[in-house]
PDB file of C-alpha atoms and ligand atoms in Angstrom:
ATOM      1  CA  MET A  22     -30.519 -62.710  -5.733  1.00  0.00           C
ATOM      2  CA  SER A  23     -28.862 -60.370  -3.254  1.00  0.00           C
ATOM      3  CA  ILE A  24     -29.555 -56.674  -2.964  1.00  0.00           C
ATOM      4  CA  ALA A  25     -26.185 -55.965  -4.450  1.00  0.00           C
ATOM      5  CA  GLU A  26     -26.874 -58.194  -7.451  1.00  0.00           C
ATOM      6  CA  ASN A  27     -30.250 -56.564  -7.945  1.00  0.00           C
ATOM      7  CA  VAL A  28     -28.823 -53.118  -7.859  1.00  0.00           C
ATOM      8  CA  ALA A  29     -26.139 -54.098 -10.356  1.00  0.00           C
ATOM      9  CA  ARG A  30     -28.792 -55.565 -12.701  1.00  0.00           C
ATOM     10  CA  ILE A  31     -30.952 -52.373 -12.427  1.00  0.00           C
ATOM     11  CA  ARG A  32     -27.910 -50.213 -13.198  1.00  0.00           C
ATOM     12  CA  ALA A  33     -27.391 -52.314 -16.355  1.00  0.00           C
ATOM     13  CA  GLU A  34     -31.036 -51.881 -17.319  1.00  0.00           C
ATOM     14  CA  ILE A  35     -30.872 -48.100 -16.673  1.00  0.00           C
ATOM     15  CA  ALA A  36     -27.800 -47.906 -18.956  1.00  0.00           C
ATOM     16  CA  GLN A  37     -29.446 -49.968 -21.643  1.00  0.00           C
ATOM     17  CA  ALA A  38     -32.654 -47.869 -21.622  1.00  0.00           C
ATOM     18  CA  ALA A  39     -30.693 -44.588 -21.486  1.00  0.00           C
ATOM     19  CA  ILE A  40     -28.333 -45.486 -24.346  1.00  0.00           C
ATOM     20  CA  ALA A  41     -31.274 -46.680 -26.477  1.00  0.00           C
ATOM     21  CA  ALA A  42     -32.832 -43.226 -25.958  1.00  0.00           C
ATOM     22  CA  GLY A  43     -29.590 -41.470 -26.781  1.00  0.00           C
ATOM     23  CA  ARG A  44     -29.092 -40.375 -23.156  1.00  0.00           C
ATOM     24  CA  ASP A  45     -26.226 -40.554 -20.759  1.00  0.00           C
ATOM     25  CA  PRO A  46     -26.958 -43.119 -17.975  1.00  0.00           C
ATOM     26  CA  LYS A  47     -25.417 -40.680 -15.486  1.00  0.00           C
ATOM     27  CA  GLU A  48     -28.350 -38.388 -15.973  1.00  0.00           C
ATOM     28  CA  ILE A  49     -30.606 -40.931 -14.152  1.00  0.00           C
ATOM     29  CA  GLN A  50     -30.545 -41.257 -10.339  1.00  0.00           C
ATOM     30  CA  LEU A  51     -31.545 -44.464  -8.665  1.00  0.00           C
ATOM     31  CA  CYS A  52     -33.647 -43.914  -5.581  1.00  0.00           C
ATOM     32  CA  ALA A  53     -34.188 -46.996  -3.476  1.00  0.00           C
ATOM     33  CA  ALA A  54     -37.825 -47.037  -2.267  1.00  0.00           C
ATOM     34  CA  THR A  55     -37.041 -48.484   1.178  1.00  0.00           C
ATOM     35  CA  LYS A  56     -40.480 -48.743   2.750  1.00  0.00           C
ATOM     36  CA  MET A  57     -40.971 -51.853   4.816  1.00  0.00           C
ATOM     37  CA  ASN A  58     -37.301 -52.734   4.621  1.00  0.00           C
ATOM     38  CA  ASP A  59     -35.172 -52.573   7.719  1.00  0.00           C
ATOM     39  CA  ALA A  60     -31.974 -50.671   8.355  1.00  0.00           C
ATOM     40  CA  ASP A  61     -29.810 -53.610   7.397  1.00  0.00           C
ATOM     41  CA  ALA A  62     -31.435 -53.901   3.973  1.00  0.00           C
ATOM     42  CA  VAL A  63     -31.162 -50.165   3.561  1.00  0.00           C
ATOM     43  CA  ARG A  64     -27.437 -50.211   4.304  1.00  0.00           C
ATOM     44  CA  GLN A  65     -26.916 -53.024   1.818  1.00  0.00           C
ATOM     45  CA  ALA A  66     -28.590 -50.973  -0.883  1.00  0.00           C
ATOM     46  CA  ILE A  67     -26.470 -47.921  -0.054  1.00  0.00           C
ATOM     47  CA  GLN A  68     -23.307 -50.065  -0.148  1.00  0.00           C
ATOM     48  CA  ALA A  69     -24.420 -51.413  -3.530  1.00  0.00           C
ATOM     49  CA  GLY A  70     -24.411 -47.800  -4.767  1.00  0.00           C
ATOM     50  CA  VAL A  71     -27.946 -46.496  -4.958  1.00  0.00           C
ATOM     51  CA  ASP A  72     -27.915 -42.692  -5.202  1.00  0.00           C
ATOM     52  CA  CYS A  73     -30.477 -42.025  -2.468  1.00  0.00           C
ATOM     53  CA  CYS A  74     -33.165 -43.656  -0.340  1.00  0.00           C
ATOM     54  CA  GLY A  75     -36.886 -42.742  -0.479  1.00  0.00           C
ATOM     55  CA  GLU A  76     -39.108 -43.278   2.519  1.00  0.00           C
ATOM     56  CA  ASN A  77     -42.904 -43.302   2.511  1.00  0.00           C
ATOM     57  CA  ARG A  78     -43.945 -43.069   6.073  1.00  0.00           C
ATOM     58  CA  VAL A  79     -42.914 -40.527   8.644  1.00  0.00           C
ATOM     59  CA  GLN A  80     -42.806 -43.092  11.379  1.00  0.00           C
ATOM     60  CA  GLU A  81     -40.420 -45.325   9.402  1.00  0.00           C
ATOM     61  CA  LEU A  82     -38.227 -42.343   8.427  1.00  0.00           C
ATOM     62  CA  THR A  83     -37.936 -41.268  12.047  1.00  0.00           C
ATOM     63  CA  ALA A  84     -37.077 -44.805  13.223  1.00  0.00           C
ATOM     64  CA  LYS A  85     -34.444 -45.351  10.516  1.00  0.00           C
ATOM     65  CA  LEU A  86     -32.876 -41.978  11.038  1.00  0.00           C
ATOM     66  CA  ALA A  87     -32.497 -42.872  14.766  1.00  0.00           C
ATOM     67  CA  GLU A  88     -30.786 -46.098  13.651  1.00  0.00           C
ATOM     68  CA  ASN A  89     -28.508 -44.170  11.270  1.00  0.00           C
ATOM     69  CA  ALA A  90     -29.760 -46.505   8.565  1.00  0.00           C
ATOM     70  CA  TYR A  91     -29.013 -44.080   5.663  1.00  0.00           C
ATOM     71  CA  GLU A  92     -25.437 -43.406   6.816  1.00  0.00           C
ATOM     72  CA  ASP A  93     -24.319 -40.591   4.502  1.00  0.00           C
ATOM     73  CA  ALA A  94     -26.670 -41.298   1.593  1.00  0.00           C
ATOM     74  CA  PRO A  95     -29.261 -38.638   0.738  1.00  0.00           C
ATOM     75  CA  VAL A  96     -32.758 -39.322   2.019  1.00  0.00           C
ATOM     76  CA  HIS A  97     -35.970 -38.384   0.257  1.00  0.00           C
ATOM     77  CA  PHE A  98     -39.512 -38.377   1.404  1.00  0.00           C
ATOM     78  CA  ILE A  99     -41.783 -39.972  -1.235  1.00  0.00           C
ATOM     79  CA  GLY A 100     -45.064 -40.708   0.490  1.00  0.00           C
ATOM     80  CA  HIS A 101     -48.160 -38.638   1.289  1.00  0.00           C
ATOM     81  CA  LEU A 102     -47.238 -36.100   3.903  1.00  0.00           C
ATOM     82  CA  GLN A 103     -49.778 -34.726   6.289  1.00  0.00           C
ATOM     83  CA  THR A 104     -49.344 -31.052   7.207  1.00  0.00           C
ATOM     84  CA  ASN A 105     -49.284 -31.888  10.902  1.00  0.00           C
ATOM     85  CA  LYS A 106     -46.218 -34.089  10.433  1.00  0.00           C
ATOM     86  CA  VAL A 107     -44.021 -31.604   8.401  1.00  0.00           C
ATOM     87  CA  LYS A 108     -41.881 -30.928  11.450  1.00  0.00           C
ATOM     88  CA  GLN A 109     -40.694 -34.559  11.416  1.00  0.00           C
ATOM     89  CA  VAL A 110     -39.654 -34.345   7.757  1.00  0.00           C
ATOM     90  CA  VAL A 111     -38.537 -30.785   6.917  1.00  0.00           C
ATOM     91  CA  GLY A 112     -34.779 -30.407   7.505  1.00  0.00           C
ATOM     92  CA  LYS A 113     -34.438 -34.185   8.008  1.00  0.00           C
ATOM     93  CA  VAL A 114     -34.550 -35.089   4.306  1.00  0.00           C
ATOM     94  CA  ASP A 115     -32.732 -33.752   1.280  1.00  0.00           C
ATOM     95  CA  LEU A 116     -35.776 -33.732  -0.937  1.00  0.00           C
ATOM     96  CA  ILE A 117     -39.524 -34.036  -0.329  1.00  0.00           C
ATOM     97  CA  GLN A 118     -40.659 -35.510  -3.604  1.00  0.00           C
ATOM     98  CA  SER A 119     -44.331 -35.754  -2.866  1.00  0.00           C
ATOM     99  CA  VAL A 120     -45.654 -32.232  -2.277  1.00  0.00           C
ATOM    100  CA  ASP A 121     -49.260 -32.509  -3.423  1.00  0.00           C
ATOM    101  CA  SER A 122     -51.114 -29.318  -2.291  1.00  0.00           C
ATOM    102  CA  GLU A 123     -50.625 -25.627  -1.712  1.00  0.00           C
ATOM    103  CA  ARG A 124     -51.594 -26.257   1.927  1.00  0.00           C
ATOM    104  CA  LEU A 125     -48.627 -28.608   2.284  1.00  0.00           C
ATOM    105  CA  LEU A 126     -46.322 -26.108   0.457  1.00  0.00           C
ATOM    106  CA  LEU A 127     -47.342 -23.404   2.987  1.00  0.00           C
ATOM    107  CA  ALA A 128     -46.765 -25.728   5.952  1.00  0.00           C
ATOM    108  CA  ILE A 129     -43.304 -26.851   4.687  1.00  0.00           C
ATOM    109  CA  ASP A 130     -42.364 -23.210   3.964  1.00  0.00           C
ATOM    110  CA  ARG A 131     -43.346 -22.197   7.488  1.00  0.00           C
ATOM    111  CA  GLU A 132     -41.426 -24.997   9.156  1.00  0.00           C
ATOM    112  CA  ALA A 133     -38.324 -24.398   6.929  1.00  0.00           C
ATOM    113  CA  ARG A 134     -38.397 -20.750   7.921  1.00  0.00           C
ATOM    114  CA  LYS A 135     -38.600 -21.625  11.601  1.00  0.00           C
ATOM    115  CA  GLN A 136     -35.522 -23.882  11.120  1.00  0.00           C
ATOM    116  CA  GLY A 137     -33.711 -21.280   9.031  1.00  0.00           C
ATOM    117  CA  ILE A 138     -33.266 -23.554   6.042  1.00  0.00           C
ATOM    118  CA  ILE A 139     -34.365 -23.922   2.429  1.00  0.00           C
ATOM    119  CA  GLN A 140     -36.207 -27.214   1.827  1.00  0.00           C
ATOM    120  CA  ASN A 141     -35.846 -28.788  -1.615  1.00  0.00           C
ATOM    121  CA  ILE A 142     -39.066 -30.296  -2.966  1.00  0.00           C
ATOM    122  CA  LEU A 143     -40.694 -31.780  -6.030  1.00  0.00           C
ATOM    123  CA  LEU A 144     -44.325 -31.109  -6.991  1.00  0.00           C
ATOM    124  CA  GLU A 145     -46.319 -34.361  -7.317  1.00  0.00           C
ATOM    125  CA  VAL A 146     -48.570 -34.486 -10.393  1.00  0.00           C
ATOM    126  CA  ASN A 147     -51.620 -36.748 -10.408  1.00  0.00           C
ATOM    127  CA  ILE A 148     -50.853 -37.588 -13.971  1.00  0.00           C
ATOM    128  CA  GLY A 149     -53.467 -40.341 -14.285  1.00  0.00           C
ATOM    129  CA  GLU A 150     -56.124 -38.089 -12.782  1.00  0.00           C
ATOM    130  CA  GLU A 151     -57.008 -40.845 -10.311  1.00  0.00           C
ATOM    131  CA  ALA A 152     -59.441 -39.979  -7.540  1.00  0.00           C
ATOM    132  CA  SER A 153     -57.525 -42.342  -5.201  1.00  0.00           C
ATOM    133  CA  LYS A 154     -54.256 -40.430  -5.622  1.00  0.00           C
ATOM    134  CA  SER A 155     -53.089 -37.083  -4.369  1.00  0.00           C
ATOM    135  CA  GLY A 156     -51.164 -34.591  -6.427  1.00  0.00           C
ATOM    136  CA  PHE A 157     -51.625 -31.444  -8.426  1.00  0.00           C
ATOM    137  CA  GLY A 158     -53.491 -31.505 -11.727  1.00  0.00           C
ATOM    138  CA  VAL A 159     -51.416 -30.888 -14.864  1.00  0.00           C
ATOM    139  CA  ASP A 160     -52.862 -27.433 -15.198  1.00  0.00           C
ATOM    140  CA  ASP A 161     -52.119 -26.516 -11.597  1.00  0.00           C
ATOM    141  CA  ILE A 162     -48.385 -26.843 -11.995  1.00  0.00           C
ATOM    142  CA  LEU A 163     -47.499 -23.692 -13.857  1.00  0.00           C
ATOM    143  CA  PRO A 164     -49.484 -21.390 -11.529  1.00  0.00           C
ATOM    144  CA  VAL A 165     -47.796 -23.001  -8.513  1.00  0.00           C
ATOM    145  CA  VAL A 166     -44.350 -22.599  -9.979  1.00  0.00           C
ATOM    146  CA  GLU A 167     -45.087 -18.999 -10.831  1.00  0.00           C
ATOM    147  CA  LYS A 168     -46.074 -18.451  -7.205  1.00  0.00           C
ATOM    148  CA  ALA A 169     -42.800 -19.981  -5.938  1.00  0.00           C
ATOM    149  CA  GLY A 170     -41.884 -16.530  -4.604  1.00  0.00           C
ATOM    150  CA  ASN A 171     -44.630 -16.931  -2.020  1.00  0.00           C
ATOM    151  CA  PHE A 172     -42.665 -19.746  -0.547  1.00  0.00           C
ATOM    152  CA  PRO A 173     -39.125 -18.299   0.051  1.00  0.00           C
ATOM    153  CA  ASN A 174     -37.993 -21.194   2.195  1.00  0.00           C
ATOM    154  CA  ILE A 175     -38.762 -23.757  -0.480  1.00  0.00           C
ATOM    155  CA  CYS A 176     -36.825 -24.616  -3.642  1.00  0.00           C
ATOM    156  CA  ILE A 177     -38.839 -26.445  -6.254  1.00  0.00           C
ATOM    157  CA  LYS A 178     -36.471 -28.792  -7.991  1.00  0.00           C
ATOM    158  CA  GLY A 179     -38.881 -30.464 -10.371  1.00  0.00           C
ATOM    159  CA  LEU A 180     -41.816 -32.819 -10.773  1.00  0.00           C
ATOM    160  CA  MET A 181     -42.726 -36.305  -9.569  1.00  0.00           C
ATOM    161  CA  ALA A 182     -45.509 -38.685 -10.663  1.00  0.00           C
ATOM    162  CA  ILE A 183     -46.833 -42.113  -9.717  1.00  0.00           C
ATOM    163  CA  PRO A 184     -48.883 -43.189 -12.737  1.00  0.00           C
ATOM    164  CA  PRO A 185     -51.683 -45.765 -12.501  1.00  0.00           C
ATOM    165  CA  ILE A 186     -50.831 -49.495 -12.018  1.00  0.00           C
ATOM    166  CA  GLN A 187     -50.003 -50.947 -15.366  1.00  0.00           C
ATOM    167  CA  HIS A 188     -52.019 -53.840 -16.820  1.00  0.00           C
ATOM    168  CA  PHE A 189     -49.643 -54.412 -19.679  1.00  0.00           C
ATOM    169  CA  ASP A 190     -46.123 -53.287 -20.677  1.00  0.00           C
ATOM    170  CA  GLY A 191     -46.073 -49.809 -22.157  1.00  0.00           C
ATOM    171  CA  GLU A 192     -49.410 -48.798 -20.803  1.00  0.00           C
ATOM    172  CA  ASN A 193     -47.929 -45.868 -18.918  1.00  0.00           C
ATOM    173  CA  LEU A 194     -45.819 -44.519 -21.701  1.00  0.00           C
ATOM    174  CA  LYS A 195     -48.474 -41.918 -22.446  1.00  0.00           C
ATOM    175  CA  PHE A 196     -48.283 -40.651 -18.879  1.00  0.00           C
ATOM    176  CA  PHE A 197     -44.525 -40.519 -18.886  1.00  0.00           C
ATOM    177  CA  GLN A 198     -44.620 -38.568 -22.168  1.00  0.00           C
ATOM    178  CA  LYS A 199     -47.202 -36.214 -20.692  1.00  0.00           C
ATOM    179  CA  MET A 200     -44.961 -35.597 -17.666  1.00  0.00           C
ATOM    180  CA  TYR A 201     -41.936 -34.886 -19.915  1.00  0.00           C
ATOM    181  CA  GLN A 202     -43.914 -32.453 -22.003  1.00  0.00           C
ATOM    182  CA  LEU A 203     -45.154 -30.719 -18.894  1.00  0.00           C
ATOM    183  CA  SER A 204     -41.600 -30.265 -17.576  1.00  0.00           C
ATOM    184  CA  VAL A 205     -40.515 -28.884 -20.890  1.00  0.00           C
ATOM    185  CA  ASP A 206     -43.444 -26.477 -21.022  1.00  0.00           C
ATOM    186  CA  ILE A 207     -42.742 -25.211 -17.467  1.00  0.00           C
ATOM    187  CA  LYS A 208     -39.053 -24.673 -18.233  1.00  0.00           C
ATOM    188  CA  LYS A 209     -39.954 -22.580 -21.271  1.00  0.00           C
ATOM    189  CA  LYS A 210     -42.325 -20.356 -19.344  1.00  0.00           C
ATOM    190  CA  ILE A 211     -40.388 -19.644 -16.108  1.00  0.00           C
ATOM    191  CA  ASP A 212     -37.350 -17.544 -15.166  1.00  0.00           C
ATOM    192  CA  ASP A 213     -33.956 -19.102 -15.693  1.00  0.00           C
ATOM    193  CA  ASN A 214     -33.319 -18.886 -11.988  1.00  0.00           C
ATOM    194  CA  VAL A 215     -36.029 -21.427 -11.196  1.00  0.00           C
ATOM    195  CA  MET A 216     -34.686 -24.901 -11.804  1.00  0.00           C
ATOM    196  CA  VAL A 217     -37.193 -27.651 -12.359  1.00  0.00           C
ATOM    197  CA  ASP A 218     -34.770 -30.145 -13.848  1.00  0.00           C
ATOM    198  CA  CYS A 219     -35.691 -33.197 -11.815  1.00  0.00           C
ATOM    199  CA  LEU A 220     -38.291 -35.493 -13.266  1.00  0.00           C
ATOM    200  CA  SER A 221     -38.975 -38.351 -10.820  1.00  0.00           C
ATOM    201  CA  MET A 222     -40.897 -41.175 -12.487  1.00  0.00           C
ATOM    202  CA  GLY A 223     -40.579 -44.859 -13.097  1.00  0.00           C
ATOM    203  CA  MET A 224     -40.743 -47.780 -10.593  1.00  0.00           C
ATOM    204  CA  SER A 225     -39.796 -51.474 -10.667  1.00  0.00           C
ATOM    205  CA  GLY A 226     -42.365 -52.376 -13.316  1.00  0.00           C
ATOM    206  CA  ASP A 227     -41.906 -49.507 -15.758  1.00  0.00           C
ATOM    207  CA  PHE A 228     -38.636 -47.659 -15.225  1.00  0.00           C
ATOM    208  CA  PRO A 229     -37.150 -48.367 -18.709  1.00  0.00           C
ATOM    209  CA  ASP A 230     -40.165 -46.710 -20.312  1.00  0.00           C
ATOM    210  CA  ALA A 231     -39.887 -43.757 -17.937  1.00  0.00           C
ATOM    211  CA  ILE A 232     -36.137 -43.377 -18.868  1.00  0.00           C
ATOM    212  CA  ARG A 233     -37.006 -43.445 -22.543  1.00  0.00           C
ATOM    213  CA  CYS A 234     -39.425 -40.562 -21.837  1.00  0.00           C
ATOM    214  CA  GLY A 235     -36.899 -38.376 -19.954  1.00  0.00           C
ATOM    215  CA  SER A 236     -37.022 -39.433 -16.332  1.00  0.00           C
ATOM    216  CA  THR A 237     -34.042 -38.264 -14.328  1.00  0.00           C
ATOM    217  CA  MET A 238     -34.904 -40.191 -11.176  1.00  0.00           C
ATOM    218  CA  ILE A 239     -36.438 -43.589 -10.782  1.00  0.00           C
ATOM    219  CA  ARG A 240     -37.764 -44.928  -7.484  1.00  0.00           C
ATOM    220  CA  VAL A 241     -37.344 -48.655  -7.234  1.00  0.00           C
ATOM    221  CA  GLY A 242     -38.388 -50.881  -4.338  1.00  0.00           C
ATOM    222  CA  THR A 243     -39.457 -54.420  -5.295  1.00  0.00           C
ATOM    223  CA  ALA A 244     -36.715 -54.960  -7.896  1.00  0.00           C
ATOM    224  CA  ILE A 245     -34.046 -54.118  -5.315  1.00  0.00           C
ATOM    225  CA  PHE A 246     -35.436 -55.648  -2.113  1.00  0.00           C
ATOM    226  CA  GLY A 247     -37.924 -58.292  -3.346  1.00  0.00           C
ATOM    227  CA  ALA A 248     -41.617 -58.313  -2.599  1.00  0.00           C
ATOM    228  CA  ARG A 249     -42.741 -56.417   0.433  1.00  0.00           C
ATOM    229  CA  ASP A 250     -44.239 -58.394   3.262  1.00  0.00           C
ATOM    230  CA  TYR A 251     -47.520 -56.473   3.824  1.00  0.00           C
ATOM    231  CA  ALA A 252     -48.900 -59.030   6.202  1.00  0.00           C
ATOM    232  CA  ARG A 253     -46.004 -58.601   8.566  1.00  0.00           C
ATOM    233  CA  ILE A 254     -46.315 -54.792   8.577  1.00  0.00           C
ATOM    234  CA  HIS A 255     -50.075 -54.779   9.108  1.00  0.00           C
ATOM    235  CA  GLN A 256     -49.675 -57.011  12.142  1.00  0.00           C
ATOM    236  CA  GLY A 257     -47.254 -54.398  13.381  1.00  0.00           C
TER     237      GLY A 257
HETATM  238  C1  PLP B 318     -43.188 -48.043  -3.108  1.00  0.00           C
HETATM  239  C2  PLP B 318     -42.902 -46.911  -4.026  1.00  0.00           C
HETATM  240  C3  PLP B 318     -42.103 -47.013  -5.147  1.00  0.00           C
HETATM  241  C4  PLP B 318     -41.407 -48.285  -5.565  1.00  0.00           C
HETATM  242  O1  PLP B 318     -42.329 -49.168  -6.027  1.00  0.00           O
HETATM  243  P1  PLP B 318     -41.853 -50.593  -6.569  1.00  0.00           P
HETATM  244  O2  PLP B 318     -42.926 -51.005  -7.516  1.00  0.00           O
HETATM  245  O3  PLP B 318     -41.714 -51.486  -5.413  1.00  0.00           O
HETATM  246  O4  PLP B 318     -40.583 -50.361  -7.246  1.00  0.00           O
HETATM  247  C5  PLP B 318     -41.905 -45.851  -5.868  1.00  0.00           C
HETATM  248  N1  PLP B 318     -42.492 -44.668  -5.544  1.00  0.00           N
HETATM  249  C6  PLP B 318     -43.304 -44.519  -4.465  1.00  0.00           C
HETATM  250  C7  PLP B 318     -43.879 -43.224  -4.155  1.00  0.00           C
HETATM  251  C8  PLP B 318     -43.505 -45.663  -3.734  1.00  0.00           C
HETATM  252  O5  PLP B 318     -44.306 -45.540  -2.635  1.00  0.00           O
END
């Protein structure tokens, strides 16, 4: 199947899951997770109507920006970002979805101030409490949001999570529900002028469940582009 056919199928599945949950399909953005796919594939996805592209690695982001791969589509950063690389990402992307520490918040704020911009971000939650994954703990989120004033050049738009790899359908529902509850709790406790409306969760294998639980942004790679060729990338 072509990228365009895949995107059309995913849109239909988004609509189905949204309507089943009593939601408007328009509430859910489709972010193409473009890692390991070249500029041509990225352009095909944009032409097929994805809402934005998400890049994982700074090097790939930089290379594809130079190729004008994203054209006018919004670009997000969705991978682990090292503080020494913020300069290559801040101001280059519309949203950094994967802010996973206060140290990184500080580094992004400093770079955004230097550039005279406000950088939009999401806070990444390590919802499965996995040692192998980065992200804030569930209990860290409210204190960080309350400290948002310490980061005047950052705008926190919401939360993002990458739950554990599923072994069976529905296994991650409990994590998606926990994320939704966390976002509702945060909204109740903070000022009205802080918007944390974005809830980025759900990937190729589990996005209908994430939508049922309130996701507003799904990040889909394999279902759009096919399986990634890891061997090719590791050989450089
Ligand atoms: C690769 C990636 C995705 C998409 O994963 P698929 O299973 O291929 O849909 C989503 N989010 C992040 C952060 C990723 O790195």
